[in-house]
Amino acid sequence: ANEGITAVGRPAATYDFRTIRWYKEKALKVYRQRLVSLKNELLSAGVLSQVNIFYLTDEPALHRNYIPSQAFLNGIEKTFKGVFPDKKSTMVFAEDRRSTDPFRGAHLNPPPSLDIVAVDPYFWDNTSTGCSEAEIRNSLYATNVNSTIDWALQFNRPIIVAGDAMLRSGVDPLQCYITGIYNILRNDTRISGLIWFIYDRAFREGSLTGAANSSTLIRTIKGLISSSPR
């Protein structure tokens, strides 16, 4: 904002912030200022003690225009711990090895002090994977091109998996598919949690819409959570 540069469209997604002189230092300084402000806001509201985990950044390997290196990603975590030393941190990881976009690529690693590794294995397939838990398991753990549990296990941290809560062209994912994901992860003690992403009504991106547009999908997810919480 202060560099005299005009960014159009969706600048966070399309603009290369590395063209800003001393970008890394400036970005981490502003980030720390925002964290301090946030901490004061949470203290003033009397809710800081109720916040246990902070989600620091999303899919760094897919946003290399503003997360240009492993060192910078480590700096995000280090800066956070400097302001919130007693709070847990997580980042969600996905990659795109097939892209020719210079701002997308292979995984960056979780920073050394990151508490929880979250994986985003994008369950884009609406129907063809079907209800076979063997196929679902294989995708979750080994073959998904965006992110896998097997990749996350090497870091010996608690793992959170981002599950699918979207419709495609107005069509729900198969209920047995959603149930299969939940059953597989519930029975793996190495998995600390499952979050459902795009769980809202307003989201729309191309043919994708949020789960809140389907009362059936919402009932399926809520039913799983209420029937056997872990």
Coordinates of C-alpha atoms in Angstrom, one line a residue:
A1 CA 0.0 0.0 0.0
N2 CA 2.9 2.3 0.7
E3 CA 5.1 1.4 -2.2
G4 CA 3.4 3.5 -4.9
I5 CA 2.4 0.4 -6.8
T6 CA -1.0 -0.1 -8.2
A7 CA -2.3 -3.7 -8.1
V8 CA -5.5 -4.6 -9.9
G9 CA -8.0 -7.5 -9.6
R10 CA -7.1 -9.9 -6.8
P11 CA -3.6 -8.6 -5.8
A12 CA -3.0 -11.2 -3.1
A13 CA -3.4 -13.9 -5.7
T14 CA -1.9 -12.3 -8.8
Y15 CA 0.6 -9.7 -7.8
D16 CA 4.3 -10.5 -7.3
F17 CA 5.1 -8.8 -4.0
R18 CA 8.7 -9.8 -4.3
T19 CA 9.2 -6.8 -6.6
I20 CA 8.9 -4.6 -3.5
R21 CA 12.3 -3.6 -2.1
W22 CA 13.0 -5.3 1.3
Y23 CA 9.6 -7.1 1.0
K24 CA 10.4 -9.9 3.5
E25 CA 11.5 -7.6 6.2
K26 CA 8.6 -5.1 5.7
A27 CA 6.0 -7.9 5.5
L28 CA 7.1 -9.6 8.7
K29 CA 7.3 -6.2 10.5
V30 CA 3.7 -5.4 9.4
Y31 CA 2.6 -8.9 10.3
R32 CA 4.0 -8.5 13.9
Q33 CA 2.2 -5.2 14.3
R34 CA -1.0 -6.8 13.2
L35 CA -0.5 -9.7 15.6
V36 CA 0.1 -7.3 18.5
S37 CA -3.0 -5.4 17.6
L38 CA -5.0 -8.7 17.4
K39 CA -3.7 -9.8 20.8
N40 CA -4.8 -6.5 22.4
E41 CA -8.3 -6.8 20.7
L42 CA -8.7 -10.4 22.1
L43 CA -7.6 -9.3 25.5
S44 CA -10.0 -6.3 25.5
A45 CA -12.8 -8.6 24.5
G46 CA -12.0 -11.1 27.2
V47 CA -11.7 -14.0 24.8
L48 CA -8.0 -14.6 24.4
S49 CA -8.1 -17.6 26.7
Q50 CA -10.7 -19.2 24.6
V51 CA -8.5 -19.2 21.4
N52 CA -6.3 -22.2 21.4
I53 CA -5.1 -22.5 17.8
F54 CA -4.2 -19.9 15.2
Y55 CA -4.3 -20.6 11.5
L56 CA -1.3 -18.6 10.2
T57 CA -1.3 -19.1 6.4
D58 CA -3.0 -21.1 3.7
E59 CA -1.2 -23.4 1.2
P60 CA 2.2 -21.6 1.0
A61 CA 3.4 -23.6 -2.0
L62 CA 0.5 -22.2 -4.0
H63 CA 1.1 -18.6 -3.0
R64 CA 4.8 -18.1 -3.7
N65 CA 4.2 -14.6 -4.9
Y66 CA 3.8 -13.5 -1.3
I67 CA 5.4 -16.5 0.5
P68 CA 8.6 -16.5 -1.6
S69 CA 10.8 -18.9 0.4
Q70 CA 11.0 -21.5 3.2
A71 CA 12.9 -19.0 5.3
F72 CA 10.0 -16.5 5.0
L73 CA 7.5 -19.1 5.9
N74 CA 9.6 -20.0 9.0
G75 CA 9.6 -16.3 9.7
I76 CA 5.8 -16.2 9.8
E77 CA 5.8 -18.9 12.5
K78 CA 8.7 -17.3 14.5
T79 CA 7.0 -13.9 14.5
F80 CA 3.7 -15.5 15.6
K81 CA 5.4 -17.3 18.5
G82 CA 7.1 -14.0 19.5
V83 CA 3.6 -12.5 20.2
F84 CA 1.6 -15.6 21.2
P85 CA 4.2 -17.9 22.8
D86 CA 1.6 -19.9 24.7
K87 CA -0.7 -20.5 21.7
K88 CA -0.6 -23.3 19.2
S89 CA -0.1 -22.7 15.5
T90 CA -1.1 -24.4 12.3
M91 CA -0.8 -23.9 8.5
V92 CA -2.6 -25.8 5.8
F93 CA -0.4 -27.4 3.1
A94 CA -1.1 -28.2 -0.5
E95 CA 1.1 -28.3 -3.6
D96 CA 0.9 -28.1 -7.3
R97 CA 3.9 -29.9 -8.9
R98 CA 2.3 -29.9 -12.4
S99 CA 1.9 -26.2 -12.7
T100 CA 4.1 -24.0 -14.9
D101 CA 3.0 -21.0 -12.8
P102 CA 6.2 -19.7 -11.1
F103 CA 4.1 -18.9 -8.0
R104 CA 2.9 -22.5 -7.6
G105 CA 5.0 -25.5 -6.9
A106 CA 6.1 -28.3 -4.6
H107 CA 5.5 -28.3 -0.9
L108 CA 7.3 -26.0 1.5
N109 CA 7.9 -27.7 4.8
P110 CA 6.2 -26.9 8.1
P111 CA 8.3 -24.5 10.1
P112 CA 10.3 -26.2 12.8
S113 CA 8.2 -24.9 15.7
L114 CA 4.8 -25.3 14.0
D115 CA 2.5 -27.2 16.4
I116 CA 0.0 -28.8 14.0
V117 CA 0.3 -29.7 10.3
A118 CA -2.9 -29.4 8.3
V119 CA -3.3 -31.0 4.9
D120 CA -5.7 -30.0 2.2
P121 CA -6.3 -33.1 0.0
Y122 CA -9.0 -31.5 -2.1
F123 CA -11.7 -34.1 -2.5
W124 CA -12.7 -32.7 -6.0
D125 CA -14.2 -36.0 -7.1
N126 CA -17.9 -35.9 -6.7
T127 CA -18.9 -39.4 -7.6
S128 CA -16.4 -41.7 -9.3
T129 CA -14.4 -42.6 -6.2
G130 CA -17.7 -43.8 -4.8
C131 CA -18.0 -45.5 -1.5
S132 CA -14.9 -47.7 -1.5
E133 CA -13.0 -46.9 1.7
A134 CA -9.9 -48.5 0.3
E135 CA -9.9 -46.0 -2.6
I136 CA -10.8 -43.1 -0.3
R137 CA -8.0 -44.1 2.1
N138 CA -5.5 -44.4 -0.8
S139 CA -6.3 -40.9 -2.0
L140 CA -6.2 -39.4 1.5
Y141 CA -2.9 -41.0 2.5
A142 CA -0.9 -41.6 -0.7
T143 CA -2.1 -40.5 -4.1
N144 CA -3.8 -37.1 -3.9
V145 CA -1.8 -34.7 -6.0
N146 CA -2.4 -31.7 -3.7
S147 CA -1.6 -33.0 -0.2
T148 CA -1.5 -36.4 1.6
I149 CA -1.4 -37.6 5.1
D150 CA 1.7 -39.8 4.4
W151 CA 3.6 -36.6 3.5
A152 CA 2.5 -34.9 6.8
L153 CA 3.4 -37.9 9.0
Q154 CA 7.2 -37.4 8.4
F155 CA 7.1 -34.3 10.6
N156 CA 5.9 -36.1 13.7
R157 CA 3.3 -33.4 14.5
P158 CA -0.4 -33.7 15.2
I159 CA -2.3 -33.6 11.9
I160 CA -5.6 -31.9 10.9
V161 CA -7.3 -32.8 7.6
A162 CA -9.5 -30.4 5.6
G163 CA -12.5 -32.3 4.5
D164 CA -14.9 -31.5 1.6
A165 CA -18.0 -29.4 2.3
M166 CA -18.7 -28.1 -1.2
L167 CA -21.2 -28.7 -4.0
R168 CA -20.2 -29.0 -7.7
S169 CA -22.7 -27.7 -10.2
G170 CA -25.2 -27.9 -7.4
V171 CA -24.5 -31.6 -6.8
D172 CA -23.7 -32.9 -3.3
P173 CA -20.7 -35.3 -2.8
L174 CA -21.9 -38.8 -2.2
Q175 CA -23.0 -39.2 1.4
C176 CA -21.2 -42.5 1.6
Y177 CA -18.0 -40.8 0.4
I178 CA -18.3 -38.1 3.1
T179 CA -19.0 -40.8 5.7
G180 CA -16.0 -42.9 4.5
I181 CA -13.7 -39.9 4.9
Y182 CA -14.9 -39.4 8.5
N183 CA -14.7 -43.1 9.4
I184 CA -11.1 -43.5 8.1
L185 CA -9.8 -40.4 9.9
R186 CA -11.7 -41.0 13.1
N187 CA -10.0 -44.4 13.5
D188 CA -6.5 -43.0 13.0
T189 CA -5.2 -41.8 16.3
R190 CA -2.5 -39.8 14.5
I191 CA -5.2 -37.5 13.2
S192 CA -6.1 -34.8 15.7
G193 CA -9.0 -33.3 13.8
L194 CA -11.1 -32.9 10.7
I195 CA -12.4 -29.6 9.5
W196 CA -14.9 -29.1 6.7
F197 CA -14.0 -26.3 4.3
I198 CA -16.3 -24.1 2.3
Y199 CA -19.1 -24.7 4.8
D200 CA -21.0 -21.5 4.0
R201 CA -23.8 -20.3 1.8
A202 CA -22.3 -17.2 0.0
F203 CA -19.2 -18.9 -1.5
R204 CA -19.3 -19.3 -5.3
E205 CA -16.4 -19.9 -7.6
G206 CA -17.3 -21.2 -11.0
S207 CA -19.3 -24.4 -10.5
L208 CA -18.4 -24.6 -6.8
T209 CA -20.7 -23.5 -4.0
G210 CA -20.6 -23.8 -0.3
A211 CA -22.2 -26.7 1.6
A212 CA -24.7 -24.6 3.4
N213 CA -26.7 -24.6 0.1
S214 CA -27.5 -28.2 0.7
S215 CA -29.5 -29.1 3.8
T216 CA -28.8 -32.8 3.0
L217 CA -25.0 -32.3 3.1
I218 CA -25.2 -30.2 6.3
R219 CA -27.3 -32.9 8.0
T220 CA -24.8 -35.6 6.9
I221 CA -21.8 -33.7 8.3
K222 CA -23.6 -32.7 11.6
G223 CA -24.8 -36.2 12.0
L224 CA -21.3 -37.6 11.8
I225 CA -20.0 -35.1 14.4
S226 CA -22.8 -35.7 16.8
S227 CA -22.9 -39.5 16.5
S228 CA -19.3 -40.3 17.4
P229 CA -17.1 -37.3 18.4
R230 CA -13.5 -37.8 19.2

